[in-house]
CSV table of C-alpha atoms in Angstrom, one decimal:
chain,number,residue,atom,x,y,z
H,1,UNK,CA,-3.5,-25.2,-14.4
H,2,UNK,CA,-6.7,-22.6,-14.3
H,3,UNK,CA,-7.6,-21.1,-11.3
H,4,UNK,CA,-10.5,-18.5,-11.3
H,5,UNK,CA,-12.8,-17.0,-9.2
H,6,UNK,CA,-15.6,-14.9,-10.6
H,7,UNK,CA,-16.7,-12.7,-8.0
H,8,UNK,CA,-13.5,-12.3,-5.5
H,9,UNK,CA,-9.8,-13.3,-6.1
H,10,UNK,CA,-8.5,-16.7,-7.8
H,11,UNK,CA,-5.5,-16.4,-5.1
H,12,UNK,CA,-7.2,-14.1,-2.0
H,13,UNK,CA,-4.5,-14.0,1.0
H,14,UNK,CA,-5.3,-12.3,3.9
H,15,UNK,CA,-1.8,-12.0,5.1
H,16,UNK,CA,1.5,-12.1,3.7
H,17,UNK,CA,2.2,-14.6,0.5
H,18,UNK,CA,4.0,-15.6,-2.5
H,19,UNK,CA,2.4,-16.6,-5.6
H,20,UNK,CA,4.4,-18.3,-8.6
H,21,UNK,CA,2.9,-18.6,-11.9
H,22,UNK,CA,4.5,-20.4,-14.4
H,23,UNK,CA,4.0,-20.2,-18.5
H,24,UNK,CA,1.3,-22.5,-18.8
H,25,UNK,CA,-0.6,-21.0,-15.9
H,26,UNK,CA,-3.8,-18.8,-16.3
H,27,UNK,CA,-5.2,-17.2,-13.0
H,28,UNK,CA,-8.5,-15.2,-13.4
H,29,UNK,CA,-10.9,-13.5,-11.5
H,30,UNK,CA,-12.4,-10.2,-9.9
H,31,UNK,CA,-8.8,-9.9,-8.6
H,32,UNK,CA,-6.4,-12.6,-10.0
H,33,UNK,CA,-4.2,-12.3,-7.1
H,34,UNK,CA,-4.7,-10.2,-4.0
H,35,UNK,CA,-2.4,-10.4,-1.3
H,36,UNK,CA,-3.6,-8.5,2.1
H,37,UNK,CA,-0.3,-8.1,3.3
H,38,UNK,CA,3.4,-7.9,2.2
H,39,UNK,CA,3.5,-10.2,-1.3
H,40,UNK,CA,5.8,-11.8,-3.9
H,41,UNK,CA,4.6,-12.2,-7.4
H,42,UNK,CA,6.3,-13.9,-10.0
H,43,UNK,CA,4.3,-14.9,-13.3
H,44,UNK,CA,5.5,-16.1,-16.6
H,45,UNK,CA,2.0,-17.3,-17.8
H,46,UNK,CA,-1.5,-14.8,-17.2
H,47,UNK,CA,-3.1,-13.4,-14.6
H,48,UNK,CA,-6.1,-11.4,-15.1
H,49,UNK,CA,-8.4,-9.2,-13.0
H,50,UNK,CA,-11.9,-7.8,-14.3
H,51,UNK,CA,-11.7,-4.3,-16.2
H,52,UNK,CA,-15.2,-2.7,-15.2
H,53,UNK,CA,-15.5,-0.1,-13.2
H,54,UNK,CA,-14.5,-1.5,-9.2
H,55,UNK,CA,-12.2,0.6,-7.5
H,56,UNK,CA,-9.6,-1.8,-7.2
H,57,UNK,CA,-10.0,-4.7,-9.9
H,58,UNK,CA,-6.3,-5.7,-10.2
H,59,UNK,CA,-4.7,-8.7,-12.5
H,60,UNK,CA,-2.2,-8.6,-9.1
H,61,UNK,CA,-3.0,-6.0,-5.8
H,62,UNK,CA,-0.8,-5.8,-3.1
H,63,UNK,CA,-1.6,-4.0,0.0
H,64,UNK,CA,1.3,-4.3,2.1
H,65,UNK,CA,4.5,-4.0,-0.5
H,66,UNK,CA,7.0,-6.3,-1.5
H,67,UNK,CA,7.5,-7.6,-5.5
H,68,UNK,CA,6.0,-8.6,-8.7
H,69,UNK,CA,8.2,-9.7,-11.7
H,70,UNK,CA,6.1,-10.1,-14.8
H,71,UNK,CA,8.9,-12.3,-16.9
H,72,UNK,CA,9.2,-12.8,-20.6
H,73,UNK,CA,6.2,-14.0,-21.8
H,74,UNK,CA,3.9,-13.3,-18.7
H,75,UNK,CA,1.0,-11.2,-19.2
H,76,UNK,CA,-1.0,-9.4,-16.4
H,77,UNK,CA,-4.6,-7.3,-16.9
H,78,UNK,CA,-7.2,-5.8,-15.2
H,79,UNK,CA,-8.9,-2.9,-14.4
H,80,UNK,CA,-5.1,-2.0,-12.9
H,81,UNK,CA,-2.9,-4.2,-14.0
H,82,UNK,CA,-0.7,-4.0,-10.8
H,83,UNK,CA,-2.0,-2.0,-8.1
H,84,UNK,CA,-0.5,-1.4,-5.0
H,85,UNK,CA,-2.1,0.5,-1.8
H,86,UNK,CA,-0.3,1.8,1.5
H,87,UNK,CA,3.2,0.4,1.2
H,88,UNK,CA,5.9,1.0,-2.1
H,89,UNK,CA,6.2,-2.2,-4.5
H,90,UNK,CA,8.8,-2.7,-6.7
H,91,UNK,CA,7.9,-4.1,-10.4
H,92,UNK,CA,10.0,-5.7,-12.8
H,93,UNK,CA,8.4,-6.7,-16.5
H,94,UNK,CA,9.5,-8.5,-19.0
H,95,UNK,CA,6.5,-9.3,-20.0
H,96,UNK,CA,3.6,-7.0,-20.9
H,97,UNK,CA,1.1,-5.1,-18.1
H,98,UNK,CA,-2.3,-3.8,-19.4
H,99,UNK,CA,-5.4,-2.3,-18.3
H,100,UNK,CA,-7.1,1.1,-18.1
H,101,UNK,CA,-3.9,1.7,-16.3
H,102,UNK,CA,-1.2,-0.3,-16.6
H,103,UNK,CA,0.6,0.0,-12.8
H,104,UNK,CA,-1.2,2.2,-10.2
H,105,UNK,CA,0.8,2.9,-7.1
H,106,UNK,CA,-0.7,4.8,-4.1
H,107,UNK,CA,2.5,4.9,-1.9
H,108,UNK,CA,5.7,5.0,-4.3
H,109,UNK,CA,7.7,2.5,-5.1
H,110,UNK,CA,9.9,1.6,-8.2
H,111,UNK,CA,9.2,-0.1,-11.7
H,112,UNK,CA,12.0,-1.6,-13.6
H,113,UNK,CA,10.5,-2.2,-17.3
H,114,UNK,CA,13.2,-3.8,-19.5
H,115,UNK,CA,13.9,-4.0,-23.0
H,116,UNK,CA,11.3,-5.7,-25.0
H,117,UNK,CA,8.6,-4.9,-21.6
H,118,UNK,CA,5.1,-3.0,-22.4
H,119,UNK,CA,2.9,-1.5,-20.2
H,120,UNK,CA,0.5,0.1,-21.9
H,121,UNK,CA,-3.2,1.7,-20.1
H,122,UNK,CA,-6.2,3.0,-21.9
H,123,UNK,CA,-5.4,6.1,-19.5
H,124,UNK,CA,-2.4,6.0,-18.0
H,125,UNK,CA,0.2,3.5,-18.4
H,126,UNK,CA,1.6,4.1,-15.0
H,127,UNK,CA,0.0,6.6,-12.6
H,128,UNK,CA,2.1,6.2,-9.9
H,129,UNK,CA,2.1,8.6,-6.0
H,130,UNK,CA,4.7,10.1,-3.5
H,131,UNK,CA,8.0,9.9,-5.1
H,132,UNK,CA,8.5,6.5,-7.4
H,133,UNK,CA,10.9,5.6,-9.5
H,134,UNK,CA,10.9,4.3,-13.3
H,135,UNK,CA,13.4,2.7,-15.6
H,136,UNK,CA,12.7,2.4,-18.7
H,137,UNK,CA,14.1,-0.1,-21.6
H,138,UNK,CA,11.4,-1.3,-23.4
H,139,UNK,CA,7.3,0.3,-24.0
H,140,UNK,CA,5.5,2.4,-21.7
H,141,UNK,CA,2.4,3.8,-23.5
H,142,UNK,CA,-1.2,5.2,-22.6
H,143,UNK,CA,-3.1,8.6,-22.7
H,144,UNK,CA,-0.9,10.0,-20.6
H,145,UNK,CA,2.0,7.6,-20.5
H,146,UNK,CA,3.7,8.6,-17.0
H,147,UNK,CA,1.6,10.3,-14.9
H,148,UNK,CA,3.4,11.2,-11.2
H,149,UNK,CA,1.3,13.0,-8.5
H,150,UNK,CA,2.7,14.5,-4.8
H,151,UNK,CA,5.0,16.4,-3.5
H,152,UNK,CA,7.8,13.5,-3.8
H,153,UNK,CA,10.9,13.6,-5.6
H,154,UNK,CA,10.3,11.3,-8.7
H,155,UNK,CA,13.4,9.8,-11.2
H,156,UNK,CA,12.5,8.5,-14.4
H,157,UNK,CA,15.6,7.0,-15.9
H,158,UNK,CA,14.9,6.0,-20.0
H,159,UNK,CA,16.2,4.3,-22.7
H,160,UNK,CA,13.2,3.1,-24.9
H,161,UNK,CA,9.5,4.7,-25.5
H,162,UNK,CA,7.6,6.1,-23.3
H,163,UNK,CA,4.6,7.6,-25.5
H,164,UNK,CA,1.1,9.7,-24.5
H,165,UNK,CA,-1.4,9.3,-27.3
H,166,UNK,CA,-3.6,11.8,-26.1
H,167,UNK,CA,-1.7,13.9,-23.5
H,168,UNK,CA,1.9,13.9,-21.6
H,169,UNK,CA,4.1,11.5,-22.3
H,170,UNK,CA,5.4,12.1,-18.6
H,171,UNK,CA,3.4,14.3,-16.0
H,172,UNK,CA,5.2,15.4,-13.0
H,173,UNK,CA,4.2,16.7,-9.9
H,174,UNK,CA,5.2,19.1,-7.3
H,175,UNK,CA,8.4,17.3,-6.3
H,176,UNK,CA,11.8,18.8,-7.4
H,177,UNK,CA,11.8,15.4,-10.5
H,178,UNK,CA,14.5,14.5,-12.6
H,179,UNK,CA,13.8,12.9,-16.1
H,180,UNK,CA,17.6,10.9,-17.4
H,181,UNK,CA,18.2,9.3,-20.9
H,182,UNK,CA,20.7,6.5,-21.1
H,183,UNK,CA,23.1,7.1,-23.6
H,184,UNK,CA,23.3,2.9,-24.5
H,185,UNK,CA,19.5,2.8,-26.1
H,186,UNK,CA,17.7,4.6,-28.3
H,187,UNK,CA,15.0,6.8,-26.5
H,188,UNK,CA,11.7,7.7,-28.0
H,189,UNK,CA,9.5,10.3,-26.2
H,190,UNK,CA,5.6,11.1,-27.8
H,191,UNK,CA,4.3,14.2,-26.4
H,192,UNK,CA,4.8,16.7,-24.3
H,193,UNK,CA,6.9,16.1,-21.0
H,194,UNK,CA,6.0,18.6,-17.9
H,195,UNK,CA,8.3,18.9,-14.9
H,196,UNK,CA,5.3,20.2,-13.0
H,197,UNK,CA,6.3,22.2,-9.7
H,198,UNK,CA,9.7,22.1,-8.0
H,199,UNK,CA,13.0,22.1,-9.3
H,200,UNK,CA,13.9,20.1,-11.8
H,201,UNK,CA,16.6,18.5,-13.7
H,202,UNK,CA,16.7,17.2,-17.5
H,203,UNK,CA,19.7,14.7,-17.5
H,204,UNK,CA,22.1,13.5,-19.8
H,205,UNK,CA,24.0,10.7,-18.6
H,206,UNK,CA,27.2,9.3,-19.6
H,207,UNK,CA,28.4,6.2,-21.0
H,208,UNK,CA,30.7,4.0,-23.3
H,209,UNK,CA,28.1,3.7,-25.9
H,210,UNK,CA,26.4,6.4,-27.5
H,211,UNK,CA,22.7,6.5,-27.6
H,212,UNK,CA,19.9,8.4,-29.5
H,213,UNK,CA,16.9,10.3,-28.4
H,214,UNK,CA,14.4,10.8,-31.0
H,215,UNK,CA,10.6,12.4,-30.4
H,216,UNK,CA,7.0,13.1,-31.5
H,217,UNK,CA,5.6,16.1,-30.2
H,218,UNK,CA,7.9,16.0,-27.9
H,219,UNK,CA,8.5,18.9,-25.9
H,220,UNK,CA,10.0,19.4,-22.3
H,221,UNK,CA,8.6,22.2,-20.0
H,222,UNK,CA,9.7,23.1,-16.1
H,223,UNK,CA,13.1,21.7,-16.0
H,224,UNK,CA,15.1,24.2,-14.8
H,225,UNK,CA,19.0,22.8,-14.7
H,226,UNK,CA,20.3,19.9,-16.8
């Protein structure tokens, strides 16, 4: 089916919800799906939110935490693609996440992208607060590709591309941060990487398989241990 609404949400919940989208399913609106409260999101199909210039215009928001899994195939756009407010979320994609930022998270939280995943922003692909976490397999991409803000420990954990196009490919913050390469995929950083404040730690971890890490402009500042 279509759902849409052109000048609020196609799904608006006021309280907690869950909201299944399946492959042939197109949700559309100012929002496509805004969930007031704690929310579960799973889409296989598209959900899109307006991309002018509103604060919040989200292909998914969620204001009180909980999931979104973008599966294989799903698609999910919008000003943000996934933005989430005062509690963490935790994304999973499979799929692909766009917008002028791809996943915007204002209280931490964790994304999982997997192999064969994009999130991509015209500005940031993720721009994420207060300590998240990333794992990366598949695309992350934008003008800055990661960009972390506050004082919170951040992890970033890779094994595919994580690219700026016209700045960092990861921004760190205050936080003593630690960026990790997988040594199963082959890792691809464009641009700079900048630990920011803290203490911070460049990883290698170790594995059965051997991986590769290859780079564009890719240099790594403030990391202090590895």
């Amino acid at each position: 089916g279509h759902l849409t609404g052109s000048t609020v949400a196609a799904i608006p919940l006021a309280g907690n919800g869950t909201v299944s989208n399946q492959s042939s399913g197109v949700i559309s609106g100012a929002y496509g799906v805004l969930i007031r409260g704690a929310g579960a999101v799973t889409n296989s199909g598209t959900i899109s939110g307006n991309t002018g210039t509103g604060a919040l215009l989200s292909g998914v928001a969620v204001f009180g935490g909980g999931t979104v899994s973008n599966q294989s195939g799903g698609q999910i756009t919008g000003r943000y693609g996934v933005f989430a407010d005062a509690d963490p979320l935790t994304v999973t994609n499979a799929g692909s996440i766009g917008g002028s930022f791809g996943i915007r998270f204002e209280a931490g939280g964790s994304v999982g992208n997997q192999a064969g995943g994009v999130i991509s922003g015209s500005v940031d692909g993720l721009m994420l607060d207060i300590g998240a976490s990333v794992s990366n397999a598949g695309t992350i991409i934008g003008r800055e590709g990661i960009a972390l803000y506050g004082t919170n420990a951040a992890v970033v954990t890779d094994s595919g591309t994580i690219a700026g196009t016209g700045g960092p490919a990861i921004a760190f913050a205050s936080g003593n941060d630690t960026l990790q390469f997988q040594p199963s995929g082959s890792a691809f950083i464009q641009g700079t990487v900048d630990g920011g404040g803290g203490t911070n730690t460049l990883a290698f971890l170790s594995g059965a398989a051997t991986g590769t890490l290859t780079g564009s402009n890719a240099y790594f500042n403030h990391f202090a241990q590895g």
